[in-house]
Amino acid sequence: MPLNANAVRVAVTGAAYVAAPKSKLPTDATAPWDAAFTDIGWISDDGITEANSADTTEIKGWQGGATVRKVISSSEMSFSFTAIETSKTVLELYHKGAKVATTTGKSVLAIKAPGPDRRTFGFDVIDGNSHIRIVVPDGEVTETGDITYKGDEAVSYELTVTAYPGPDGTVAIKYSDDPAWGTTPAP
């Protein structure tokens, strides 16, 4: 199989977005996001990590105890990133269920015990003219990291978004205008 260096991608830049549940979803890799989506802001140089995991159950044959089949018993898709921009959007994502109230230039964040806070998420990954857009129609921040207040680093908010399946089982949708997505290397 011939190698194709032109198909090597680097996630040079991008963005993370959030919107209310059931917001209008994009249908391609480059159209502007609907006004319902808010750009989460600066993300640390670690970028965005997509994780896919599956738990399997092995079925063993009586004859010799060999594994004859594996059944997926559960699966999960998640996206992790660290927001380094402090904003109302980020604070409310990090502190699930909390709302920032601002009057006369002063804000209050009443932190509550976390409860369900499902939303729609989106991620753009860009390498020059190649775009990947990932849409999570039904997701939720399910894990957060510690916040460290230090004089030599940005206050940061580690967030992990878990993607939940829709009625047809779809947990995320990926769009791309990358020509490499549509080509198969010659044999």
Short mmCIF file of N, CA and C in Angstrom, two decimals:
data_model
loop_
_atom_site.label_atom_id
_atom_site.label_comp_id
_atom_site.label_asym_id
_atom_site.label_seq_id
_atom_site.Cartn_x
_atom_site.Cartn_y
_atom_site.Cartn_z
N MET A 1 0.86 -1.16 0.00
CA MET A 1 0.00 0.00 0.00
C MET A 1 0.91 1.23 0.00
N PRO A 2 0.69 2.17 -0.93
CA PRO A 2 1.51 3.36 -0.97
C PRO A 2 1.18 4.29 0.20
N LEU A 3 2.21 4.96 0.67
CA LEU A 3 2.03 5.91 1.77
C LEU A 3 1.58 7.25 1.22
N ASN A 4 0.81 8.00 2.00
CA ASN A 4 0.32 9.29 1.55
C ASN A 4 0.54 10.33 2.65
N ALA A 5 1.66 11.04 2.60
CA ALA A 5 1.97 12.05 3.60
C ALA A 5 0.95 13.18 3.60
N ASN A 6 0.26 13.38 2.47
CA ASN A 6 -0.75 14.43 2.39
C ASN A 6 -2.00 14.11 3.22
N ALA A 7 -2.10 12.88 3.69
CA ALA A 7 -3.26 12.49 4.50
C ALA A 7 -2.94 12.53 6.00
N VAL A 8 -1.75 13.02 6.37
CA VAL A 8 -1.39 13.13 7.78
C VAL A 8 -1.96 14.45 8.30
N ARG A 9 -2.74 14.38 9.35
CA ARG A 9 -3.40 15.57 9.90
C ARG A 9 -2.84 15.92 11.27
N VAL A 10 -2.82 17.22 11.56
CA VAL A 10 -2.44 17.74 12.86
C VAL A 10 -3.57 18.67 13.30
N ALA A 11 -4.00 18.54 14.51
CA ALA A 11 -5.06 19.42 15.02
C ALA A 11 -4.40 20.74 15.42
N VAL A 12 -4.21 21.61 14.44
CA VAL A 12 -3.49 22.87 14.64
C VAL A 12 -4.28 23.82 15.53
N THR A 13 -5.58 23.90 15.30
CA THR A 13 -6.42 24.80 16.09
C THR A 13 -7.84 24.26 16.09
N GLY A 14 -8.72 24.95 16.74
CA GLY A 14 -10.11 24.52 16.78
C GLY A 14 -10.88 25.27 17.83
N ALA A 15 -12.03 24.74 18.20
CA ALA A 15 -12.88 25.38 19.20
C ALA A 15 -13.85 24.36 19.77
N ALA A 16 -14.38 24.70 20.94
CA ALA A 16 -15.41 23.89 21.58
C ALA A 16 -16.63 24.78 21.79
N TYR A 17 -17.82 24.20 21.58
CA TYR A 17 -19.06 24.95 21.65
C TYR A 17 -20.07 24.23 22.52
N VAL A 18 -21.03 24.99 23.07
CA VAL A 18 -22.10 24.41 23.85
C VAL A 18 -23.39 25.15 23.53
N ALA A 19 -24.49 24.43 23.59
CA ALA A 19 -25.82 25.01 23.35
C ALA A 19 -26.84 24.26 24.20
N ALA A 20 -28.01 24.82 24.27
CA ALA A 20 -29.11 24.17 24.97
C ALA A 20 -29.46 22.86 24.28
N PRO A 21 -30.06 21.92 25.00
CA PRO A 21 -30.48 20.67 24.37
C PRO A 21 -31.40 20.95 23.18
N LYS A 22 -31.31 20.07 22.20
CA LYS A 22 -32.15 20.12 21.00
C LYS A 22 -31.96 21.38 20.17
N SER A 23 -30.80 22.02 20.28
CA SER A 23 -30.50 23.17 19.42
C SER A 23 -30.31 22.70 17.99
N LYS A 24 -30.43 23.64 17.05
CA LYS A 24 -30.27 23.31 15.64
C LYS A 24 -28.82 22.88 15.39
N LEU A 25 -28.67 21.67 14.86
CA LEU A 25 -27.34 21.10 14.64
C LEU A 25 -26.79 21.50 13.27
N PRO A 26 -25.48 21.65 13.18
CA PRO A 26 -24.89 21.89 11.86
C PRO A 26 -25.00 20.64 11.00
N THR A 27 -24.88 20.83 9.69
CA THR A 27 -25.00 19.70 8.77
C THR A 27 -23.77 19.55 7.88
N ASP A 28 -22.72 20.31 8.17
CA ASP A 28 -21.46 20.14 7.44
C ASP A 28 -20.30 20.65 8.28
N ALA A 29 -19.10 20.59 7.72
CA ALA A 29 -17.89 20.88 8.49
C ALA A 29 -17.55 22.35 8.61
N THR A 30 -18.11 23.21 7.77
CA THR A 30 -17.62 24.58 7.74
C THR A 30 -18.68 25.68 7.85
N ALA A 31 -19.96 25.35 7.77
CA ALA A 31 -20.99 26.38 7.88
C ALA A 31 -20.92 27.02 9.27
N PRO A 32 -21.33 28.27 9.39
CA PRO A 32 -21.32 28.89 10.72
C PRO A 32 -22.22 28.13 11.69
N TRP A 33 -21.81 28.11 12.95
CA TRP A 33 -22.61 27.48 13.98
C TRP A 33 -23.88 28.32 14.18
N ASP A 34 -24.97 27.67 14.54
CA ASP A 34 -26.21 28.35 14.83
C ASP A 34 -25.99 29.31 16.01
N ALA A 35 -26.76 30.37 16.06
CA ALA A 35 -26.62 31.39 17.11
C ALA A 35 -26.84 30.81 18.52
N ALA A 36 -27.48 29.66 18.63
CA ALA A 36 -27.70 29.03 19.94
C ALA A 36 -26.40 28.54 20.57
N PHE A 37 -25.37 28.31 19.75
CA PHE A 37 -24.10 27.79 20.25
C PHE A 37 -23.20 28.91 20.75
N THR A 38 -22.56 28.68 21.89
CA THR A 38 -21.60 29.61 22.48
C THR A 38 -20.21 28.98 22.41
N ASP A 39 -19.25 29.74 21.91
CA ASP A 39 -17.85 29.30 21.90
C ASP A 39 -17.37 29.28 23.35
N ILE A 40 -16.85 28.16 23.81
CA ILE A 40 -16.41 28.01 25.19
C ILE A 40 -15.18 28.87 25.47
N GLY A 41 -14.42 29.22 24.46
CA GLY A 41 -13.26 30.09 24.65
C GLY A 41 -11.95 29.33 24.56
N TRP A 42 -10.91 29.94 25.10
CA TRP A 42 -9.57 29.35 25.01
C TRP A 42 -9.52 27.98 25.65
N ILE A 43 -8.89 27.05 24.94
CA ILE A 43 -8.66 25.69 25.41
C ILE A 43 -7.14 25.55 25.60
N SER A 44 -6.72 24.81 26.61
CA SER A 44 -5.28 24.63 26.84
C SER A 44 -4.61 23.98 25.64
N ASP A 45 -3.29 24.07 25.60
CA ASP A 45 -2.55 23.51 24.47
C ASP A 45 -2.57 21.98 24.42
N ASP A 46 -3.23 21.34 25.38
CA ASP A 46 -3.44 19.89 25.31
C ASP A 46 -4.52 19.53 24.30
N GLY A 47 -5.30 20.52 23.85
CA GLY A 47 -6.33 20.28 22.85
C GLY A 47 -7.53 19.55 23.42
N ILE A 48 -8.20 18.80 22.56
CA ILE A 48 -9.40 18.05 22.92
C ILE A 48 -9.10 16.57 22.71
N THR A 49 -9.43 15.76 23.69
CA THR A 49 -9.20 14.32 23.61
C THR A 49 -10.54 13.60 23.44
N GLU A 50 -10.62 12.78 22.39
CA GLU A 50 -11.79 11.93 22.17
C GLU A 50 -11.45 10.55 22.70
N ALA A 51 -12.32 10.00 23.53
CA ALA A 51 -12.11 8.66 24.07
C ALA A 51 -13.31 7.79 23.74
N ASN A 52 -13.03 6.58 23.31
CA ASN A 52 -14.06 5.58 23.04
C ASN A 52 -13.69 4.33 23.81
N SER A 53 -14.62 3.85 24.60
CA SER A 53 -14.34 2.64 25.37
C SER A 53 -15.52 1.68 25.24
N ALA A 54 -15.21 0.43 25.38
CA ALA A 54 -16.24 -0.61 25.34
C ALA A 54 -15.87 -1.71 26.34
N ASP A 55 -16.85 -2.15 27.07
CA ASP A 55 -16.68 -3.31 27.95
C ASP A 55 -17.25 -4.50 27.21
N THR A 56 -16.51 -5.60 27.26
CA THR A 56 -16.96 -6.80 26.58
C THR A 56 -17.08 -7.97 27.55
N THR A 57 -17.95 -8.85 27.22
CA THR A 57 -18.11 -10.09 27.96
C THR A 57 -17.67 -11.22 27.04
N GLU A 58 -16.76 -12.04 27.55
CA GLU A 58 -16.27 -13.17 26.75
C GLU A 58 -17.18 -14.38 26.93
N ILE A 59 -17.50 -15.00 25.84
CA ILE A 59 -18.25 -16.24 25.88
C ILE A 59 -17.28 -17.36 25.56
N LYS A 60 -17.15 -18.28 26.50
CA LYS A 60 -16.19 -19.38 26.38
C LYS A 60 -16.91 -20.65 25.95
N GLY A 61 -16.24 -21.41 25.12
CA GLY A 61 -16.76 -22.72 24.72
C GLY A 61 -16.45 -23.77 25.78
N TRP A 62 -17.35 -24.68 25.92
CA TRP A 62 -17.16 -25.77 26.87
C TRP A 62 -15.94 -26.59 26.49
N GLN A 63 -15.73 -26.78 25.18
CA GLN A 63 -14.63 -27.58 24.71
C GLN A 63 -13.32 -26.78 24.75
N GLY A 64 -12.57 -26.96 25.80
CA GLY A 64 -11.26 -26.34 25.89
C GLY A 64 -11.25 -24.94 26.48
N GLY A 65 -12.40 -24.38 26.74
CA GLY A 65 -12.45 -23.05 27.36
C GLY A 65 -12.01 -21.92 26.44
N ALA A 66 -11.99 -22.16 25.14
CA ALA A 66 -11.57 -21.12 24.20
C ALA A 66 -12.65 -20.04 24.10
N THR A 67 -12.21 -18.80 23.91
CA THR A 67 -13.15 -17.71 23.68
C THR A 67 -13.73 -17.87 22.28
N VAL A 68 -15.05 -17.99 22.19
CA VAL A 68 -15.69 -18.18 20.89
C VAL A 68 -16.43 -16.93 20.41
N ARG A 69 -16.61 -15.98 21.36
CA ARG A 69 -17.28 -14.75 20.97
C ARG A 69 -17.09 -13.71 22.07
N LYS A 70 -17.10 -12.46 21.68
CA LYS A 70 -17.10 -11.36 22.63
C LYS A 70 -18.33 -10.51 22.35
N VAL A 71 -19.06 -10.18 23.41
CA VAL A 71 -20.27 -9.38 23.29
C VAL A 71 -20.00 -8.04 23.97
N ILE A 72 -20.28 -6.95 23.26
CA ILE A 72 -20.12 -5.63 23.86
C ILE A 72 -21.25 -5.42 24.86
N SER A 73 -20.88 -5.25 26.13
CA SER A 73 -21.89 -5.10 27.17
C SER A 73 -22.16 -3.63 27.49
N SER A 74 -21.21 -2.76 27.19
CA SER A 74 -21.44 -1.32 27.34
C SER A 74 -20.37 -0.58 26.56
N SER A 75 -20.69 0.66 26.18
CA SER A 75 -19.72 1.48 25.47
C SER A 75 -19.94 2.93 25.84
N GLU A 76 -18.90 3.74 25.65
CA GLU A 76 -18.98 5.15 26.00
C GLU A 76 -18.06 5.96 25.11
N MET A 77 -18.53 7.13 24.72
CA MET A 77 -17.72 8.09 23.97
C MET A 77 -17.69 9.37 24.79
N SER A 78 -16.48 9.92 24.95
CA SER A 78 -16.37 11.16 25.72
C SER A 78 -15.32 12.07 25.09
N PHE A 79 -15.41 13.34 25.44
CA PHE A 79 -14.48 14.36 24.96
C PHE A 79 -13.99 15.14 26.18
N SER A 80 -12.67 15.25 26.31
CA SER A 80 -12.08 15.95 27.45
C SER A 80 -11.24 17.11 26.95
N PHE A 81 -11.30 18.20 27.68
CA PHE A 81 -10.48 19.37 27.37
C PHE A 81 -10.39 20.23 28.62
N THR A 82 -9.45 21.15 28.60
CA THR A 82 -9.28 22.07 29.71
C THR A 82 -9.50 23.49 29.21
N ALA A 83 -10.56 24.10 29.72
CA ALA A 83 -10.85 25.50 29.38
C ALA A 83 -9.93 26.38 30.23
N ILE A 84 -9.27 27.34 29.59
CA ILE A 84 -8.40 28.25 30.34
C ILE A 84 -8.92 29.68 30.32
N GLU A 85 -10.11 29.85 29.79
CA GLU A 85 -10.75 31.16 29.80
C GLU A 85 -11.87 31.12 30.83
N THR A 86 -11.83 32.04 31.77
CA THR A 86 -12.88 32.12 32.78
C THR A 86 -14.01 32.95 32.22
N SER A 87 -15.21 32.36 32.16
CA SER A 87 -16.39 33.06 31.65
C SER A 87 -17.62 32.46 32.31
N LYS A 88 -18.73 33.12 32.14
CA LYS A 88 -20.00 32.62 32.65
C LYS A 88 -20.27 31.21 32.11
N THR A 89 -20.05 31.02 30.81
CA THR A 89 -20.29 29.72 30.17
C THR A 89 -19.45 28.64 30.83
N VAL A 90 -18.16 28.89 30.99
CA VAL A 90 -17.25 27.88 31.57
C VAL A 90 -17.61 27.60 33.03
N LEU A 91 -17.85 28.65 33.80
CA LEU A 91 -18.18 28.46 35.21
C LEU A 91 -19.45 27.63 35.38
N GLU A 92 -20.45 27.88 34.54
CA GLU A 92 -21.70 27.14 34.65
C GLU A 92 -21.57 25.70 34.15
N LEU A 93 -20.66 25.45 33.20
CA LEU A 93 -20.39 24.06 32.80
C LEU A 93 -19.66 23.32 33.91
N TYR A 94 -18.66 23.96 34.48
CA TYR A 94 -17.85 23.33 35.53
C TYR A 94 -18.68 23.05 36.78
N HIS A 95 -19.47 24.02 37.19
CA HIS A 95 -20.32 23.88 38.38
C HIS A 95 -21.75 23.58 37.92
N LYS A 96 -22.00 22.31 37.59
CA LYS A 96 -23.30 21.91 37.04
C LYS A 96 -24.45 22.39 37.90
N GLY A 97 -25.44 23.01 37.25
CA GLY A 97 -26.63 23.47 37.95
C GLY A 97 -26.50 24.87 38.53
N ALA A 98 -25.28 25.42 38.55
CA ALA A 98 -25.08 26.77 39.08
C ALA A 98 -25.30 27.80 37.99
N LYS A 99 -25.71 28.98 38.36
CA LYS A 99 -25.91 30.09 37.43
C LYS A 99 -25.17 31.31 37.96
N VAL A 100 -24.51 32.02 37.06
CA VAL A 100 -23.85 33.27 37.43
C VAL A 100 -24.89 34.38 37.31
N ALA A 101 -25.04 35.15 38.39
CA ALA A 101 -25.95 36.30 38.38
C ALA A 101 -25.09 37.56 38.48
N THR A 102 -25.30 38.49 37.53
CA THR A 102 -24.51 39.71 37.51
C THR A 102 -25.43 40.92 37.55
N THR A 103 -25.17 41.80 38.50
CA THR A 103 -25.89 43.07 38.58
C THR A 103 -24.88 44.16 38.91
N THR A 104 -25.04 45.27 38.27
CA THR A 104 -24.16 46.43 38.43
C THR A 104 -22.67 46.06 38.43
N GLY A 105 -22.31 45.17 37.52
CA GLY A 105 -20.91 44.81 37.35
C GLY A 105 -20.34 43.85 38.36
N LYS A 106 -21.16 43.34 39.26
CA LYS A 106 -20.69 42.39 40.27
C LYS A 106 -21.43 41.08 40.08
N SER A 107 -20.69 39.98 40.18
CA SER A 107 -21.27 38.66 39.91
C SER A 107 -21.23 37.77 41.14
N VAL A 108 -22.20 36.87 41.17
CA VAL A 108 -22.29 35.87 42.23
C VAL A 108 -22.53 34.53 41.56
N LEU A 109 -21.82 33.51 42.04
CA LEU A 109 -22.01 32.14 41.56
C LEU A 109 -22.39 31.30 42.76
N ALA A 110 -23.65 30.95 42.87
CA ALA A 110 -24.12 30.09 43.96
C ALA A 110 -23.95 28.65 43.49
N ILE A 111 -22.98 27.95 44.06
CA ILE A 111 -22.66 26.59 43.64
C ILE A 111 -23.61 25.62 44.36
N LYS A 112 -24.26 24.80 43.56
CA LYS A 112 -25.22 23.84 44.08
C LYS A 112 -24.66 22.43 43.95
N ALA A 113 -25.26 21.50 44.64
CA ALA A 113 -24.91 20.10 44.43
C ALA A 113 -25.24 19.77 42.97
N PRO A 114 -24.33 19.09 42.27
CA PRO A 114 -24.57 18.84 40.84
C PRO A 114 -25.78 17.97 40.59
N GLY A 115 -26.49 18.30 39.53
CA GLY A 115 -27.62 17.51 39.08
C GLY A 115 -27.50 17.35 37.57
N PRO A 116 -28.47 16.75 36.94
CA PRO A 116 -28.41 16.58 35.49
C PRO A 116 -28.33 17.94 34.79
N ASP A 117 -27.52 18.01 33.75
CA ASP A 117 -27.36 19.25 32.98
C ASP A 117 -26.97 18.89 31.56
N ARG A 118 -27.89 18.27 30.85
CA ARG A 118 -27.61 17.82 29.48
C ARG A 118 -27.69 19.00 28.53
N ARG A 119 -26.76 18.96 27.56
CA ARG A 119 -26.68 20.03 26.56
C ARG A 119 -26.22 19.44 25.24
N THR A 120 -26.12 20.31 24.25
CA THR A 120 -25.57 19.95 22.96
C THR A 120 -24.16 20.53 22.88
N PHE A 121 -23.20 19.73 22.41
CA PHE A 121 -21.81 20.18 22.32
C PHE A 121 -21.31 20.06 20.89
N GLY A 122 -20.31 20.82 20.59
CA GLY A 122 -19.68 20.75 19.28
C GLY A 122 -18.20 21.07 19.36
N PHE A 123 -17.44 20.49 18.45
CA PHE A 123 -15.99 20.70 18.42
C PHE A 123 -15.54 20.88 16.98
N ASP A 124 -14.73 21.88 16.74
CA ASP A 124 -14.09 22.06 15.44
C ASP A 124 -12.62 21.72 15.60
N VAL A 125 -12.09 20.95 14.67
CA VAL A 125 -10.67 20.59 14.62
C VAL A 125 -10.18 21.01 13.24
N ILE A 126 -9.17 21.87 13.20
CA ILE A 126 -8.75 22.47 11.94
C ILE A 126 -7.26 22.26 11.70
N ASP A 127 -6.95 21.84 10.47
CA ASP A 127 -5.58 21.71 10.00
C ASP A 127 -5.53 22.36 8.62
N GLY A 128 -5.14 23.65 8.58
CA GLY A 128 -5.11 24.36 7.30
C GLY A 128 -6.49 24.44 6.70
N ASN A 129 -6.67 23.83 5.51
CA ASN A 129 -7.97 23.83 4.84
C ASN A 129 -8.81 22.60 5.15
N SER A 130 -8.32 21.74 6.02
CA SER A 130 -9.05 20.52 6.38
C SER A 130 -9.75 20.73 7.72
N HIS A 131 -11.05 20.50 7.69
CA HIS A 131 -11.87 20.70 8.88
C HIS A 131 -12.56 19.41 9.28
N ILE A 132 -12.59 19.18 10.58
CA ILE A 132 -13.41 18.11 11.15
C ILE A 132 -14.34 18.80 12.15
N ARG A 133 -15.60 18.53 12.03
CA ARG A 133 -16.58 19.07 12.97
C ARG A 133 -17.24 17.87 13.64
N ILE A 134 -17.24 17.90 14.98
CA ILE A 134 -17.85 16.83 15.77
C ILE A 134 -19.03 17.43 16.52
N VAL A 135 -20.18 16.81 16.40
CA VAL A 135 -21.40 17.29 17.06
C VAL A 135 -21.88 16.21 18.02
N VAL A 136 -22.11 16.59 19.25
CA VAL A 136 -22.68 15.71 20.27
C VAL A 136 -24.09 16.24 20.57
N PRO A 137 -25.12 15.64 19.95
CA PRO A 137 -26.47 16.16 20.13
C PRO A 137 -26.97 16.12 21.57
N ASP A 138 -26.53 15.11 22.34
CA ASP A 138 -26.97 14.97 23.73
C ASP A 138 -25.76 14.60 24.58
N GLY A 139 -25.24 15.58 25.30
CA GLY A 139 -24.06 15.33 26.12
C GLY A 139 -24.18 16.03 27.46
N GLU A 140 -23.23 15.72 28.32
CA GLU A 140 -23.24 16.30 29.66
C GLU A 140 -21.83 16.28 30.22
N VAL A 141 -21.46 17.33 30.94
CA VAL A 141 -20.20 17.31 31.67
C VAL A 141 -20.37 16.32 32.81
N THR A 142 -19.57 15.25 32.77
CA THR A 142 -19.71 14.19 33.78
C THR A 142 -18.50 14.11 34.71
N GLU A 143 -17.42 14.77 34.35
CA GLU A 143 -16.23 14.80 35.21
C GLU A 143 -15.59 16.17 35.12
N THR A 144 -15.05 16.62 36.24
CA THR A 144 -14.28 17.86 36.28
C THR A 144 -13.00 17.61 37.05
N GLY A 145 -11.97 18.37 36.72
CA GLY A 145 -10.71 18.27 37.44
C GLY A 145 -10.65 19.32 38.54
N ASP A 146 -9.56 19.32 39.26
CA ASP A 146 -9.36 20.30 40.32
C ASP A 146 -9.03 21.66 39.71
N ILE A 147 -9.43 22.72 40.39
CA ILE A 147 -9.05 24.08 40.01
C ILE A 147 -7.89 24.47 40.91
N THR A 148 -6.80 24.92 40.29
CA THR A 148 -5.64 25.38 41.05
C THR A 148 -5.48 26.88 40.84
N TYR A 149 -5.36 27.61 41.92
CA TYR A 149 -5.15 29.05 41.87
C TYR A 149 -3.69 29.29 42.20
N LYS A 150 -2.90 29.66 41.18
CA LYS A 150 -1.45 29.81 41.31
C LYS A 150 -1.00 31.04 40.56
N GLY A 151 0.11 31.62 41.00
CA GLY A 151 0.61 32.83 40.39
C GLY A 151 1.31 32.66 39.05
N ASP A 152 1.62 31.42 38.67
CA ASP A 152 2.39 31.24 37.43
C ASP A 152 1.69 30.37 36.39
N GLU A 153 0.37 30.19 36.51
CA GLU A 153 -0.37 29.44 35.49
C GLU A 153 -1.82 29.91 35.45
N ALA A 154 -2.45 29.65 34.31
CA ALA A 154 -3.84 30.06 34.13
C ALA A 154 -4.75 29.23 35.03
N VAL A 155 -5.78 29.87 35.56
CA VAL A 155 -6.83 29.13 36.25
C VAL A 155 -7.51 28.30 35.16
N SER A 156 -7.61 27.01 35.40
CA SER A 156 -8.13 26.14 34.34
C SER A 156 -9.23 25.24 34.87
N TYR A 157 -10.07 24.81 33.93
CA TYR A 157 -11.26 24.03 34.24
C TYR A 157 -11.27 22.78 33.37
N GLU A 158 -10.87 21.64 33.96
CA GLU A 158 -10.87 20.38 33.22
C GLU A 158 -12.30 19.86 33.14
N LEU A 159 -12.73 19.57 31.90
CA LEU A 159 -14.10 19.12 31.67
C LEU A 159 -14.09 17.85 30.83
N THR A 160 -14.91 16.89 31.19
CA THR A 160 -15.13 15.71 30.37
C THR A 160 -16.61 15.65 30.03
N VAL A 161 -16.89 15.63 28.74
CA VAL A 161 -18.26 15.57 28.23
C VAL A 161 -18.54 14.14 27.79
N THR A 162 -19.58 13.53 28.34
CA THR A 162 -20.00 12.20 27.92
C THR A 162 -21.13 12.36 26.90
N ALA A 163 -21.01 11.63 25.80
CA ALA A 163 -22.02 11.66 24.74
C ALA A 163 -23.03 10.54 24.98
N TYR A 164 -24.31 10.91 25.00
CA TYR A 164 -25.38 9.93 25.22
C TYR A 164 -26.02 9.54 23.89
N PRO A 165 -26.46 8.29 23.76
CA PRO A 165 -27.08 7.87 22.49
C PRO A 165 -28.46 8.46 22.30
N GLY A 166 -28.74 8.81 21.04
CA GLY A 166 -30.08 9.26 20.66
C GLY A 166 -30.96 8.06 20.38
N PRO A 167 -32.19 8.30 19.93
CA PRO A 167 -33.13 7.21 19.67
C PRO A 167 -32.60 6.17 18.68
N ASP A 168 -31.74 6.60 17.74
CA ASP A 168 -31.20 5.65 16.76
C ASP A 168 -29.82 5.12 17.17
N GLY A 169 -29.36 5.45 18.38
CA GLY A 169 -28.07 4.96 18.87
C GLY A 169 -26.89 5.88 18.56
N THR A 170 -27.11 6.96 17.81
CA THR A 170 -26.02 7.87 17.47
C THR A 170 -25.60 8.67 18.69
N VAL A 171 -24.30 8.66 19.01
CA VAL A 171 -23.78 9.44 20.12
C VAL A 171 -23.08 10.71 19.65
N ALA A 172 -22.57 10.71 18.43
CA ALA A 172 -21.89 11.88 17.88
C ALA A 172 -21.93 11.79 16.36
N ILE A 173 -21.78 12.94 15.73
CA ILE A 173 -21.74 13.02 14.27
C ILE A 173 -20.47 13.75 13.89
N LYS A 174 -19.74 13.21 12.93
CA LYS A 174 -18.53 13.87 12.44
C LYS A 174 -18.73 14.27 10.99
N TYR A 175 -18.35 15.51 10.69
CA TYR A 175 -18.38 16.03 9.34
C TYR A 175 -16.96 16.44 8.97
N SER A 176 -16.63 16.35 7.69
CA SER A 176 -15.31 16.81 7.26
C SER A 176 -15.35 17.22 5.79
N ASP A 177 -14.50 18.19 5.47
CA ASP A 177 -14.28 18.56 4.07
C ASP A 177 -12.89 18.09 3.64
N ASP A 178 -12.28 17.23 4.43
CA ASP A 178 -10.93 16.72 4.19
C ASP A 178 -10.98 15.70 3.05
N PRO A 179 -10.25 15.95 1.94
CA PRO A 179 -10.28 15.01 0.84
C PRO A 179 -9.79 13.61 1.22
N ALA A 180 -8.95 13.50 2.24
CA ALA A 180 -8.44 12.20 2.66
C ALA A 180 -9.55 11.29 3.17
N TRP A 181 -10.64 11.88 3.68
CA TRP A 181 -11.75 11.07 4.18
C TRP A 181 -12.41 10.29 3.08
N GLY A 182 -12.37 10.78 1.88
CA GLY A 182 -13.09 10.13 0.78
C GLY A 182 -12.23 9.31 -0.15
N THR A 183 -10.95 9.11 0.20
CA THR A 183 -10.08 8.35 -0.69
C THR A 183 -9.61 7.07 -0.01
N THR A 184 -9.39 6.08 -0.82
CA THR A 184 -8.85 4.82 -0.36
C THR A 184 -7.49 4.63 -1.00
N PRO A 185 -6.46 4.33 -0.22
CA PRO A 185 -5.16 4.13 -0.84
C PRO A 185 -5.21 3.02 -1.88
N ALA A 186 -4.48 3.20 -2.94
CA ALA A 186 -4.42 2.18 -4.01
C ALA A 186 -3.71 0.95 -3.47
N PRO A 187 -4.14 -0.25 -3.91
CA PRO A 187 -3.50 -1.49 -3.41
C PRO A 187 -2.10 -1.63 -3.97
#
